[in-house]
mmCIF file of C-alpha atoms and ligand atoms in Angstrom:
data_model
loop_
_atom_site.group_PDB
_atom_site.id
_atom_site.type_symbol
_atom_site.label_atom_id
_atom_site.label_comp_id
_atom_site.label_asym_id
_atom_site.label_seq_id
_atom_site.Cartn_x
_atom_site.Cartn_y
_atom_site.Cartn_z
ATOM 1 C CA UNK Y 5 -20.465 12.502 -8.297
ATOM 2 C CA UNK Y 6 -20.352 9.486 -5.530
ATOM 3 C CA UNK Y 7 -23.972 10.188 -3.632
ATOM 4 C CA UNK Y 8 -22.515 7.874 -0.661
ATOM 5 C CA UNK Y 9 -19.020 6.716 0.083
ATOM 6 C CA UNK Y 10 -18.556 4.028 2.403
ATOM 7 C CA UNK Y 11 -14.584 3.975 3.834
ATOM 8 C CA UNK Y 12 -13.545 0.883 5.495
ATOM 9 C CA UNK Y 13 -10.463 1.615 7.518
ATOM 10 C CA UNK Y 14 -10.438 5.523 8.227
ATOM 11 C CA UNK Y 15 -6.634 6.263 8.408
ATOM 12 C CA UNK Y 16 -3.997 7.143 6.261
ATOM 13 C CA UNK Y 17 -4.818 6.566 2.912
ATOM 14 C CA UNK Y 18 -9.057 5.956 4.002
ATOM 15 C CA UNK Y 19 -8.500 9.123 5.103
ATOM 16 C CA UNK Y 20 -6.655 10.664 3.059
ATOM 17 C CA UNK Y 21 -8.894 9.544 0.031
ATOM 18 C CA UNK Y 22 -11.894 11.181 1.463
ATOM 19 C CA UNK Y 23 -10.500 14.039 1.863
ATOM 20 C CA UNK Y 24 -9.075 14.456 -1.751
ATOM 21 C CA UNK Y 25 -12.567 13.977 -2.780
ATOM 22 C CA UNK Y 26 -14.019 16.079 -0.507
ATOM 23 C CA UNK Y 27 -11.783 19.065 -1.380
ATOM 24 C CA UNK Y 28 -12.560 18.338 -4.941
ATOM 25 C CA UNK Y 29 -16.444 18.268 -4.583
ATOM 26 C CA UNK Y 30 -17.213 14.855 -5.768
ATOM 27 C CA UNK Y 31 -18.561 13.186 -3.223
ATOM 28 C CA UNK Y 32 -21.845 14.315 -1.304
ATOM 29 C CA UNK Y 33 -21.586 12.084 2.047
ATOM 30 C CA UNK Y 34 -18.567 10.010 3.321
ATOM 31 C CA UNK Y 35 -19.571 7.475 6.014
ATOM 32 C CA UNK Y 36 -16.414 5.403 7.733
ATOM 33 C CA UNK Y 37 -16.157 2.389 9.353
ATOM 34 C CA UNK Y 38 -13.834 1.092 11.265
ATOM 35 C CA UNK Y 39 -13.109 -1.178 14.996
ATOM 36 C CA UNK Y 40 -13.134 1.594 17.158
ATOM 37 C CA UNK Y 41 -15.831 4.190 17.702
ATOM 38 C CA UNK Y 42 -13.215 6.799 19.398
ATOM 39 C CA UNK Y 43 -11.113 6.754 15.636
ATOM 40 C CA UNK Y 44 -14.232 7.361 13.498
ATOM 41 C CA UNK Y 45 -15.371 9.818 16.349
ATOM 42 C CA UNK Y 46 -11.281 11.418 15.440
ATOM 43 C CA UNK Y 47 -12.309 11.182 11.677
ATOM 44 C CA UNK Y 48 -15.748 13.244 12.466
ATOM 45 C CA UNK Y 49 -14.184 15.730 14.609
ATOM 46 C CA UNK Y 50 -11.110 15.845 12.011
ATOM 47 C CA UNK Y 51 -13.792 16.519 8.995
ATOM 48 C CA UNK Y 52 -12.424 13.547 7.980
ATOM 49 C CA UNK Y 53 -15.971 11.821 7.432
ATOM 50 C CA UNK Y 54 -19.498 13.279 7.722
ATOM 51 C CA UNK Y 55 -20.405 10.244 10.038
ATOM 52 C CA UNK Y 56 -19.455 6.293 11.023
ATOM 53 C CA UNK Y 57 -20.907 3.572 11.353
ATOM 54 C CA UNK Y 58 -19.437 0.074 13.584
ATOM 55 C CA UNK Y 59 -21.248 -2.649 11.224
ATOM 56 C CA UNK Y 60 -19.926 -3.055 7.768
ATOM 57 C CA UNK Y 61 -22.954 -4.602 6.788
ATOM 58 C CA UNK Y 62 -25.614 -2.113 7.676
ATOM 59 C CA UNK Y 63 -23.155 0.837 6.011
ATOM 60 C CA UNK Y 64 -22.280 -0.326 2.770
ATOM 61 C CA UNK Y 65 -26.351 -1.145 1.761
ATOM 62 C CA UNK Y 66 -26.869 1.987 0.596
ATOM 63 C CA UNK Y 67 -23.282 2.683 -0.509
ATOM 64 C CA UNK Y 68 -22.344 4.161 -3.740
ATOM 65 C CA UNK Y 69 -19.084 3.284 -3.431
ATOM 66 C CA UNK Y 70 -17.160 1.409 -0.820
ATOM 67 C CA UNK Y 71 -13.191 1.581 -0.139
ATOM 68 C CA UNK Y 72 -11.747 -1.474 1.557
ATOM 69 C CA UNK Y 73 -8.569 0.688 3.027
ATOM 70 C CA UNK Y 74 -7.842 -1.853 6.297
ATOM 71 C CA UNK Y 75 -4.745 -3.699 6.639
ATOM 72 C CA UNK Y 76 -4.154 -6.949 4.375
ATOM 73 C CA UNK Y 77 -4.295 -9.232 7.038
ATOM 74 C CA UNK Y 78 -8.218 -7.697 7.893
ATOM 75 C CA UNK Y 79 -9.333 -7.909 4.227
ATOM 76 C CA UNK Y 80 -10.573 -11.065 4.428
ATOM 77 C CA UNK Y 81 -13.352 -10.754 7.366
ATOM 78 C CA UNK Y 82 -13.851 -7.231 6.006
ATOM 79 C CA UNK Y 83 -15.175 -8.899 1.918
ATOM 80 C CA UNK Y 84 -17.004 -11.310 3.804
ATOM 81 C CA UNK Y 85 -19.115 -8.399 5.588
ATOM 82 C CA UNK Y 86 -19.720 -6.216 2.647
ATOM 83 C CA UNK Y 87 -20.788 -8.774 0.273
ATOM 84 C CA UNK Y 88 -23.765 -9.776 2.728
ATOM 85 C CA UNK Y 89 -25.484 -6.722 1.534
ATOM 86 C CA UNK Y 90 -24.414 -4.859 -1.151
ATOM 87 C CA UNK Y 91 -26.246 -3.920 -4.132
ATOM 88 C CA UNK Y 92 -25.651 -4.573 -7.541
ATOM 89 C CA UNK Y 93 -24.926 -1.333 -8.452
ATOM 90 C CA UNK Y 94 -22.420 -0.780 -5.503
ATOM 91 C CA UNK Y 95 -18.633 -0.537 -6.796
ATOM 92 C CA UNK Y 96 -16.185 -2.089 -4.104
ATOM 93 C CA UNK Y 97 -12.358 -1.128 -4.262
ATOM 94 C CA UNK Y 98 -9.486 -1.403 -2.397
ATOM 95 C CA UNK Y 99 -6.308 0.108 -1.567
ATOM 96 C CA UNK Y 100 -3.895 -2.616 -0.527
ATOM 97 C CA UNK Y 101 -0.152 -2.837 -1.363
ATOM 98 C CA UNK Y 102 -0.325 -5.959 -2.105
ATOM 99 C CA UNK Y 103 -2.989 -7.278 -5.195
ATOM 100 C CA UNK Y 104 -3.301 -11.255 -5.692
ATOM 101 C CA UNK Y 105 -4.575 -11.522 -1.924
ATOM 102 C CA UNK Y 106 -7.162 -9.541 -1.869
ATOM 103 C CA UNK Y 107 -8.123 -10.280 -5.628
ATOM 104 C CA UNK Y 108 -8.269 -13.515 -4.730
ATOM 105 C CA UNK Y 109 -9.796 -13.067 -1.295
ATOM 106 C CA UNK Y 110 -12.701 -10.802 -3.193
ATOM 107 C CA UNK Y 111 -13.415 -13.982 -5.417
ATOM 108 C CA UNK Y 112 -13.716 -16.238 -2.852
ATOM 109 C CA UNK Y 113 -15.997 -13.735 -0.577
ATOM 110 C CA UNK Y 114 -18.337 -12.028 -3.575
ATOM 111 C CA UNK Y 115 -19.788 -14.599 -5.492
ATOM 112 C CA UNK Y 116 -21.787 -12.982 -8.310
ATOM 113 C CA UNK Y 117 -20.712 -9.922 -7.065
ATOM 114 C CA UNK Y 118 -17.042 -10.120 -8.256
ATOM 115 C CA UNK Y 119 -17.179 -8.199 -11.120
ATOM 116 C CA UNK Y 120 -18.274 -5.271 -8.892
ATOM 117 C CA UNK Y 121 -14.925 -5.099 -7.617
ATOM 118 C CA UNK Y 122 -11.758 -3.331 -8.354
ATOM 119 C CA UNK Y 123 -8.721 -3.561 -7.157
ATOM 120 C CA UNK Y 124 -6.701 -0.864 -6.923
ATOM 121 C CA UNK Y 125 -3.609 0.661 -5.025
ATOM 122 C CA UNK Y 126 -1.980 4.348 -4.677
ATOM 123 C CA UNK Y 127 1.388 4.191 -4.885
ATOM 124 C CA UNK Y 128 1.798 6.826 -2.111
ATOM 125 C CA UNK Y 129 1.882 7.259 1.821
ATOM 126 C CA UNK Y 130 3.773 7.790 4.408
ATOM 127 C CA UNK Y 131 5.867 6.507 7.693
ATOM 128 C CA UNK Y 132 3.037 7.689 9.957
ATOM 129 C CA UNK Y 133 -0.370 6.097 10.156
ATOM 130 C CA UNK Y 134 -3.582 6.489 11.805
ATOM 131 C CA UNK Y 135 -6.665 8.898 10.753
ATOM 132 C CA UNK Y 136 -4.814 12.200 12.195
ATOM 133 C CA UNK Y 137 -2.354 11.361 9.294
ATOM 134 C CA UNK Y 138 -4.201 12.084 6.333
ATOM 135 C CA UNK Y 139 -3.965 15.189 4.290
ATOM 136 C CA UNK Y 140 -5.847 15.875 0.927
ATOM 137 C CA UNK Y 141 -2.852 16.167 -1.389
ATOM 138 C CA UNK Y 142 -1.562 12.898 -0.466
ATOM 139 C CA UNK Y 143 -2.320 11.295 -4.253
ATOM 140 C CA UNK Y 144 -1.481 14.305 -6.105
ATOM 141 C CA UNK Y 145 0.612 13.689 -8.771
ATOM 142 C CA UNK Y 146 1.232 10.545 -7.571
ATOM 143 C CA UNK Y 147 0.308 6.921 -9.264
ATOM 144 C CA UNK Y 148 -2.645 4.914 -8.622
ATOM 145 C CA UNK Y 149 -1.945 1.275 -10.036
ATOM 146 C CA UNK Y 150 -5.314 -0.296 -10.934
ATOM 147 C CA UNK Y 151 -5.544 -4.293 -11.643
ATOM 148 C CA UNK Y 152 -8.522 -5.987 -13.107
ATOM 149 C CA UNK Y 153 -9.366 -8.782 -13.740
ATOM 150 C CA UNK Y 154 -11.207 -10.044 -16.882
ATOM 151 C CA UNK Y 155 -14.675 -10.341 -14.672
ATOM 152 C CA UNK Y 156 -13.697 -6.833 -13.886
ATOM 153 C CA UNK Y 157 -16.585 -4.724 -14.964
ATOM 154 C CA UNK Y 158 -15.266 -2.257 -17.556
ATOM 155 C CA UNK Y 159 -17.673 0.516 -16.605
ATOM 156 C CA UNK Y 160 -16.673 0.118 -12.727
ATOM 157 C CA UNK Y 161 -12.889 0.375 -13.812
ATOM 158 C CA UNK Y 162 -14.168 3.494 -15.290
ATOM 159 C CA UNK Y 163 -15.752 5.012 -12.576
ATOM 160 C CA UNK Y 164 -13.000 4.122 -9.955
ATOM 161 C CA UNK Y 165 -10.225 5.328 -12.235
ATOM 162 C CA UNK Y 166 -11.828 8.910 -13.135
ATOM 163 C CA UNK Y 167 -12.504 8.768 -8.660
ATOM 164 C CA UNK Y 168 -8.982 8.515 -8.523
ATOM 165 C CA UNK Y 169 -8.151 11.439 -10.573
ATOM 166 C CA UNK Y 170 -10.167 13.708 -9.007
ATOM 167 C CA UNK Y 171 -8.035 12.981 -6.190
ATOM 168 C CA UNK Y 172 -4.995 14.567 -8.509
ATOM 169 C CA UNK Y 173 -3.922 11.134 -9.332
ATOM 170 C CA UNK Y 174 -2.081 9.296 -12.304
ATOM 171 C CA UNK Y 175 -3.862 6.138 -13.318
ATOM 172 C CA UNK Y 176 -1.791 3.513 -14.564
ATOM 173 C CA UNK Y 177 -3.114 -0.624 -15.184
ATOM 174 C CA UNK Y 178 -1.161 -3.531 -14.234
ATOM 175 C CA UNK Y 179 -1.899 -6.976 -14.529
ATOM 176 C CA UNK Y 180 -1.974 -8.721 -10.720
ATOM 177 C CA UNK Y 181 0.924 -10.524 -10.661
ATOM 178 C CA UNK Y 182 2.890 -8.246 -12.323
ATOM 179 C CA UNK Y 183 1.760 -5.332 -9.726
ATOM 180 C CA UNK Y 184 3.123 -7.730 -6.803
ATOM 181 C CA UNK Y 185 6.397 -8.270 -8.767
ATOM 182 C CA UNK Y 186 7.150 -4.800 -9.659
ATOM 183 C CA UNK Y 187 6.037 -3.166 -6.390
ATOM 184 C CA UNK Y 188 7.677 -6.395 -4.300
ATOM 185 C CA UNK Y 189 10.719 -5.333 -5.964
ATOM 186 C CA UNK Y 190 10.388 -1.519 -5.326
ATOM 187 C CA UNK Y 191 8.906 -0.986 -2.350
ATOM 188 C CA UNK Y 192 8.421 -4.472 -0.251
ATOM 189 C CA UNK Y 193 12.191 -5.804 -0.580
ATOM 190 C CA UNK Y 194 13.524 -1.893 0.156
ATOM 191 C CA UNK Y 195 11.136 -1.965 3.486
ATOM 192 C CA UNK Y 196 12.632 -5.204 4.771
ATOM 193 C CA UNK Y 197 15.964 -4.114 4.322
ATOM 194 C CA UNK Y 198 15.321 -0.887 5.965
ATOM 195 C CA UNK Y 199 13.618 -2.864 9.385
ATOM 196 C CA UNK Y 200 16.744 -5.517 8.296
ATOM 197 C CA UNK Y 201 19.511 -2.859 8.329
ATOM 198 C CA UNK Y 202 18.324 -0.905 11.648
ATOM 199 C CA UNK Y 203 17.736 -4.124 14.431
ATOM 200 C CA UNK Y 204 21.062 -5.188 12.758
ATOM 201 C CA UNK Y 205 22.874 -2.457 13.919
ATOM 202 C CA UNK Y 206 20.610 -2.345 16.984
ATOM 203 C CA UNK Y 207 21.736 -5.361 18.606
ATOM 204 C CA UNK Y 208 25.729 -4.474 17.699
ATOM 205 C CA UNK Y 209 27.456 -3.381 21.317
ATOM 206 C CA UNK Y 210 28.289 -0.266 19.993
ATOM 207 C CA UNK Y 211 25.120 0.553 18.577
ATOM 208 C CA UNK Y 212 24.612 4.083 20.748
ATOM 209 C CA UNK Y 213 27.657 5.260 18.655
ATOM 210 C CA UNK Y 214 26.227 3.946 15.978
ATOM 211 C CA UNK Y 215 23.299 5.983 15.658
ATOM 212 C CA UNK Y 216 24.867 8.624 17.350
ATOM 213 C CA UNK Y 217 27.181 9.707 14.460
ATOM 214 C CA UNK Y 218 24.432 8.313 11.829
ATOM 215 C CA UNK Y 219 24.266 10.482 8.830
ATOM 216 C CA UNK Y 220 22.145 11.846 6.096
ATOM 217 C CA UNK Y 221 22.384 8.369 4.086
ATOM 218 C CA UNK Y 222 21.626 5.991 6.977
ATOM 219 C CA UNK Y 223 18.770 8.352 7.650
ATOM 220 C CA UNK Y 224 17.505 7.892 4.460
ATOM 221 C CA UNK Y 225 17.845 4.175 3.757
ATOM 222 C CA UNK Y 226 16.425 3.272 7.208
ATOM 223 C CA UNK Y 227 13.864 6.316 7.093
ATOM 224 C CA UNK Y 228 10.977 3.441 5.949
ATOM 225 C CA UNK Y 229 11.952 1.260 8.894
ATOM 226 C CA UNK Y 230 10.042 3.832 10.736
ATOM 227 C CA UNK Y 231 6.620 2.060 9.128
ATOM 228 C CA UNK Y 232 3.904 0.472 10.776
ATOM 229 C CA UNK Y 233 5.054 -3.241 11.581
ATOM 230 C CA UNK Y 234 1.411 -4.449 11.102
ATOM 231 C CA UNK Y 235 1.181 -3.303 7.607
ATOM 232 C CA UNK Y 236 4.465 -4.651 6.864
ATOM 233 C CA UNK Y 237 3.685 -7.751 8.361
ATOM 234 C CA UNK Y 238 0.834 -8.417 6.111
ATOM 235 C CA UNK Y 239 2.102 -7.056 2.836
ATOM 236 C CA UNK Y 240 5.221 -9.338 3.498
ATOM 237 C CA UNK Y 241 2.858 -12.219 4.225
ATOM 238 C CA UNK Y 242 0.760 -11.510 1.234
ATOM 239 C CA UNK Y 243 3.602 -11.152 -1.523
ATOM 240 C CA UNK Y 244 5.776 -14.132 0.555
ATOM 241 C CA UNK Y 245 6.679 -16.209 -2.077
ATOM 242 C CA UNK Y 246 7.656 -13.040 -4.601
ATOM 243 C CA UNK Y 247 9.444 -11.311 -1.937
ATOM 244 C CA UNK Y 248 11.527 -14.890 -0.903
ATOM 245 C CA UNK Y 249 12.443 -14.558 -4.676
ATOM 246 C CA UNK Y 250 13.808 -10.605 -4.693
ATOM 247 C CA UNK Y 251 15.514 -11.576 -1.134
ATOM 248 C CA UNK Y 252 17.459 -14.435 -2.329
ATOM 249 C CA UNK Y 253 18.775 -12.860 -5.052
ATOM 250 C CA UNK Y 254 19.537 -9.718 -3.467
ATOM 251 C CA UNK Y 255 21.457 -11.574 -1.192
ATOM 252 C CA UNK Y 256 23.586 -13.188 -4.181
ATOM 253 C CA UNK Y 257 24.355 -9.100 -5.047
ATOM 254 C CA UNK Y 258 25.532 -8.874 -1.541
ATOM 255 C CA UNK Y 259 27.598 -11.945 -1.577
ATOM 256 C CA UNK Y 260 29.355 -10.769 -4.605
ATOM 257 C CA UNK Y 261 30.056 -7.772 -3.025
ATOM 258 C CA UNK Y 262 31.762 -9.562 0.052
ATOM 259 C CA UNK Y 263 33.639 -12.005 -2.275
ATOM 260 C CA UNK Y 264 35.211 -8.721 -4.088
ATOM 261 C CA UNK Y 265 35.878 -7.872 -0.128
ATOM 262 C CA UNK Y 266 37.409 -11.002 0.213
ATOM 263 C CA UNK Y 267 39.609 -11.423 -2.449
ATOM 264 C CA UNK Y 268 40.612 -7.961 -2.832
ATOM 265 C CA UNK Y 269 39.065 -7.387 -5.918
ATOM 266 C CA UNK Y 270 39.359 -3.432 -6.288
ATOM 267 C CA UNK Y 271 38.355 -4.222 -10.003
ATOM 268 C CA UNK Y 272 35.102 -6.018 -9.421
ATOM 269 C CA UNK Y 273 33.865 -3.405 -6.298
ATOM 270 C CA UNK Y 274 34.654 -0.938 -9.257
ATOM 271 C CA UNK Y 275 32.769 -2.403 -11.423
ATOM 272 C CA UNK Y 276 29.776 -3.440 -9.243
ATOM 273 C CA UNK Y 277 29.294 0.127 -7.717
ATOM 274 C CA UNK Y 278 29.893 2.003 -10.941
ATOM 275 C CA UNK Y 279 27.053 -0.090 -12.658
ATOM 276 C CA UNK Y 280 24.715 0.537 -9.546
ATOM 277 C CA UNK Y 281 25.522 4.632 -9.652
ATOM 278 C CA UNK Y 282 24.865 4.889 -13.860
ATOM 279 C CA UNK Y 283 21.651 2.398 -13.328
ATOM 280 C CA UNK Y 284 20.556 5.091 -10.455
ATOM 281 C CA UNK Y 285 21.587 8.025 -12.530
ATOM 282 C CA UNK Y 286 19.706 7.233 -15.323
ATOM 283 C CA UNK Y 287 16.766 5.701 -13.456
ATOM 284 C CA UNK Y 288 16.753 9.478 -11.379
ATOM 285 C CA UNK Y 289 17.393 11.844 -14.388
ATOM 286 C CA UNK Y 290 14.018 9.763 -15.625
ATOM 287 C CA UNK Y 291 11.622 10.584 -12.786
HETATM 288 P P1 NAP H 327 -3.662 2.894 8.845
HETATM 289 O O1 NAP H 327 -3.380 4.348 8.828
HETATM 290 O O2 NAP H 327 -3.201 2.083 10.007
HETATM 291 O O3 NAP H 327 -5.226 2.692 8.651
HETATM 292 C C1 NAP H 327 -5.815 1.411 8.687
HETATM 293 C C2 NAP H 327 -7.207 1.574 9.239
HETATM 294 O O4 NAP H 327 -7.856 0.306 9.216
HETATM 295 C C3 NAP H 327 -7.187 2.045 10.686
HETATM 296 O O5 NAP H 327 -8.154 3.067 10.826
HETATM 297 C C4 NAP H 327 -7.587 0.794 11.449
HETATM 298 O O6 NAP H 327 -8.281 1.181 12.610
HETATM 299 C C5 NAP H 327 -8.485 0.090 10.468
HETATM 300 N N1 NAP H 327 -8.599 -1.337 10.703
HETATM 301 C C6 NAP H 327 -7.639 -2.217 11.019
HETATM 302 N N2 NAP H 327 -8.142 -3.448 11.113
HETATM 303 C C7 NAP H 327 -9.468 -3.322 10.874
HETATM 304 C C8 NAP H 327 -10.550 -4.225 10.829
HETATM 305 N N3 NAP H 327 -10.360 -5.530 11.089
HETATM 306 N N4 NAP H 327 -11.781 -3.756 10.537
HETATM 307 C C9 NAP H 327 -11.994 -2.445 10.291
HETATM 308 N N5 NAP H 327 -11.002 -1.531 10.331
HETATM 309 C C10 NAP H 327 -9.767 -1.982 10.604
HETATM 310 O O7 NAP H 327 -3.055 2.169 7.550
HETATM 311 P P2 NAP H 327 -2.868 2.748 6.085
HETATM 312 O O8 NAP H 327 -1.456 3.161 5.938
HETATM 313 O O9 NAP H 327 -3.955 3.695 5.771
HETATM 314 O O10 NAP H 327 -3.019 1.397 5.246
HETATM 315 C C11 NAP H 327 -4.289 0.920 4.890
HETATM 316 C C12 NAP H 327 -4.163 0.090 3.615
HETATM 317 O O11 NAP H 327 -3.535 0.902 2.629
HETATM 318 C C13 NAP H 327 -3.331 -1.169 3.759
HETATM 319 O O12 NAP H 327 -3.957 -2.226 3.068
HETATM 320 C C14 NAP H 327 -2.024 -0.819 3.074
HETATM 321 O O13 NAP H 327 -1.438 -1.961 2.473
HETATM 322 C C15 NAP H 327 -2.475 0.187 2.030
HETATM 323 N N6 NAP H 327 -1.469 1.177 1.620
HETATM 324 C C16 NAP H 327 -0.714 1.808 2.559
HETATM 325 C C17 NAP H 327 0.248 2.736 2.149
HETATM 326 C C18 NAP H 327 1.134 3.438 3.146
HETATM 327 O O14 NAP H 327 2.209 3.900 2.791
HETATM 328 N N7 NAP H 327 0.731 3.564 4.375
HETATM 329 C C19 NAP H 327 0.379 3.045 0.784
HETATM 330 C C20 NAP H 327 -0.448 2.426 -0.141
HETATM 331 C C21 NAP H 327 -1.377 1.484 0.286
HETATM 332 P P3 NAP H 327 -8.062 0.500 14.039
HETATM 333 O O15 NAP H 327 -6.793 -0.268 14.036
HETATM 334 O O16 NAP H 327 -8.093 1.650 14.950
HETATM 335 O O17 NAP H 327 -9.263 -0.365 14.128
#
C-alpha cells in the first residue's frame, strides 16, 4: 500500500499510472504536480489525482513514493527539486524512455540519496499525450523495463517492481546501457524514420496525391510520426550518440537496397527482402 504518491508530470503515462493504482486499491492519496495549475485542476476533475500541488519541494516531503513522469529534457530541474526535501525513506522513480540521462542526472542531483532511486520505464503509450489521455489499462500486460544500478537499493527495486504489477504489468531488468541500445533500436530509430518518412514526402510537389491515395501500410509506418515532437526531441537528444549509431547503419541497409536498384540486381532485392520477411515472421509468430 503507497500511503502518499507524489506524480511529477500528470499526463499520459503520470496519469495513466495513477490510475492503474487507483483502480487496483493500492494507493490511499495521489497528489500531482506539474507547471500548470489548469492541467492538475484537469487531473482533479478527471479523478485523475485526489489533489496538486505547484512546488515540487513542498509535495514530495511527505511522499511515499514519487514518480518523475515529465519530459527528459525537464528531468534535470525536476531531481534537483525533489532531492531538497525528501526523506530517507521516500522511493523516487521515473518513467523516461530514455535511462543513462536521467540515471546519471539522479546521481549528480541526489547525493546520499541515490540509492533511493529507481529508474524505471513502461514500455507502453500512445500517439496522444496530455492528462485527458490516460486510461487505467494502459500497462496491462505490457513490459515495464527496470534498470538499477549497483547503489540501487534492493528493497526499493522491490517495492517499485511489485507497484508496477499491480498496475497489470510485466517486470523485466535491464542493465542502462543496454536499455538505451535495445529500445534505441526498437522504438527511437523506428520514430525518426516515421517523422523522416512523412516531411519527406511532405515537401515532394505532389505530396496532396500522395497522401491522398496513402494506404493501410503508409498509415502504419508513419502512424508514430503522429507523436509529441517534444518528447521525441528529448529522447533523441538523450540516446544521441546510440541513435547516430542505429541511423548510420540503417542507412548502409538502405544503400544496399538502392545499389541492388542500381545495378539491377533482382537476385540481391530477393535476397534482402526475403531475409527481412522470415526475420519478421519469426520475430511475429514469437510475440
Ligand atoms: P505528456 O503526456 O506530455 O506528460 C508530460 C507531463 O509533464 C505533462 O503533464 C507536462 O505538463 C509535464 N511537464 C512538462 N515539463 C514539466 C516541468 N518542467 N515540470 C513539471 N511538469 C512538466 O508526456 P508522456 O507521454 O506522459 O511522457 C512523460 C514521460 O514518459 C517522458 O519522460 C517519456 O519519455 C516517458 N514515456 C512516454 C511514453 C509514450 O509513449 N508517451 C512511453 C513510455 C515512457 P505541462 O507541459 O502542461 O506543464
Amino acid at each position: 500500500m503507497i500511503e502518499k504518491l507524489v506524480i511529477i508530470g500528470v499526463g499520459l503515462i503520470g496519469g495513466s499510472l495513477s490510475l492503474a493504482l487507483k483502480q487496483a486499491g493500492v494507493v490511499n492519496n495521489v497528489v500531482g504536480c506539474d507547471r500548470s495549475p489548469q492541467n492538475l485542476q484537469k487531473g482533479v476533475d478527471l479523478g485523475v489525482i485526489d489533489s496538486f500541488e505547484l512546488s515540487i519541494s513542498e509535495a514530495v516531503k511527505t511522499a511515499d513514493v514519487v514518480v518523475v513522469a515529465v519530459p527528459l529534457g525537464a528531468m534535470h530541474m525536476v531531481f534537483q527539486q525533489i532531492c531538497e526535501s525528501i526523506t530517507d525513506h521516500t522511493i523516487v522513480t521515473d518513467v523516461g524512455s530514455s535511462k543513462r540521462s536521467v540515471v546519471e542526472v539522479a546521481r549528480q542531483t541526489m547525493g546520499d540519496r541515490f540509492p533511493q532511486f529507481v529508474p524505471g520505464h513502461p514500455i507502453a503509450g500512445a500517439e496522444k499525450s496530455g492528462v485527458e489521455a490516460g486510461f487505467a489499462s494502459l500497462f496491462q500486460n505490457r513490459s515495464v523495463i527496470l534498470t538499477p544500478v549497483k547503489e540501487t537499493d534492493n528493497k526499493l527495486i522491490e517495492r517499485v517492481d511489485s507497484m508496477w504489477r499491480h498496475c497489470g504489468a510485466i517486470i523485466e531488468y535491464l542493465d542502462v546501457d543496454h536499455h538505451d541500445r535495445v529500445l534505441g533500436a526498437t522504438s527511437h530509430l523506428p520514430h525518426m524514420l516515421a517523422y523522416a518518412m512523412v516531411n519527406y514526402l511532405s515537401g515532394l510537389n505532389d505530396h496532396d496525391e500522395i497522401f491522398r491515395y496513402a494506404a493501410g501500410g503508409f498509415r502504419d509506418f508513419t502512424r508514430i510520426a503522429s507523436s509529441d515532437p517534444v518528447m521525441w526531441r528529448d529522447v533523441c537528444l538523450s540516446n544521441g550518440n546510440t541513435l547516430l549509431k542505429l541511423i548510420e547503419g540503417y542507412q548502409d541497409e538502405l544503400d544496399m537496397i538502392s545499389k541492388a536498384i542500381q545495378h539491377n540486381d533482382a537476385d540481391q532485392l530477393l535476397q534482402l527482402f526475403g531475409k527481412a520477411k522470415s526475420e519478421r515472421d519469426s520475430l511475429i509468430g514469437n510475440c
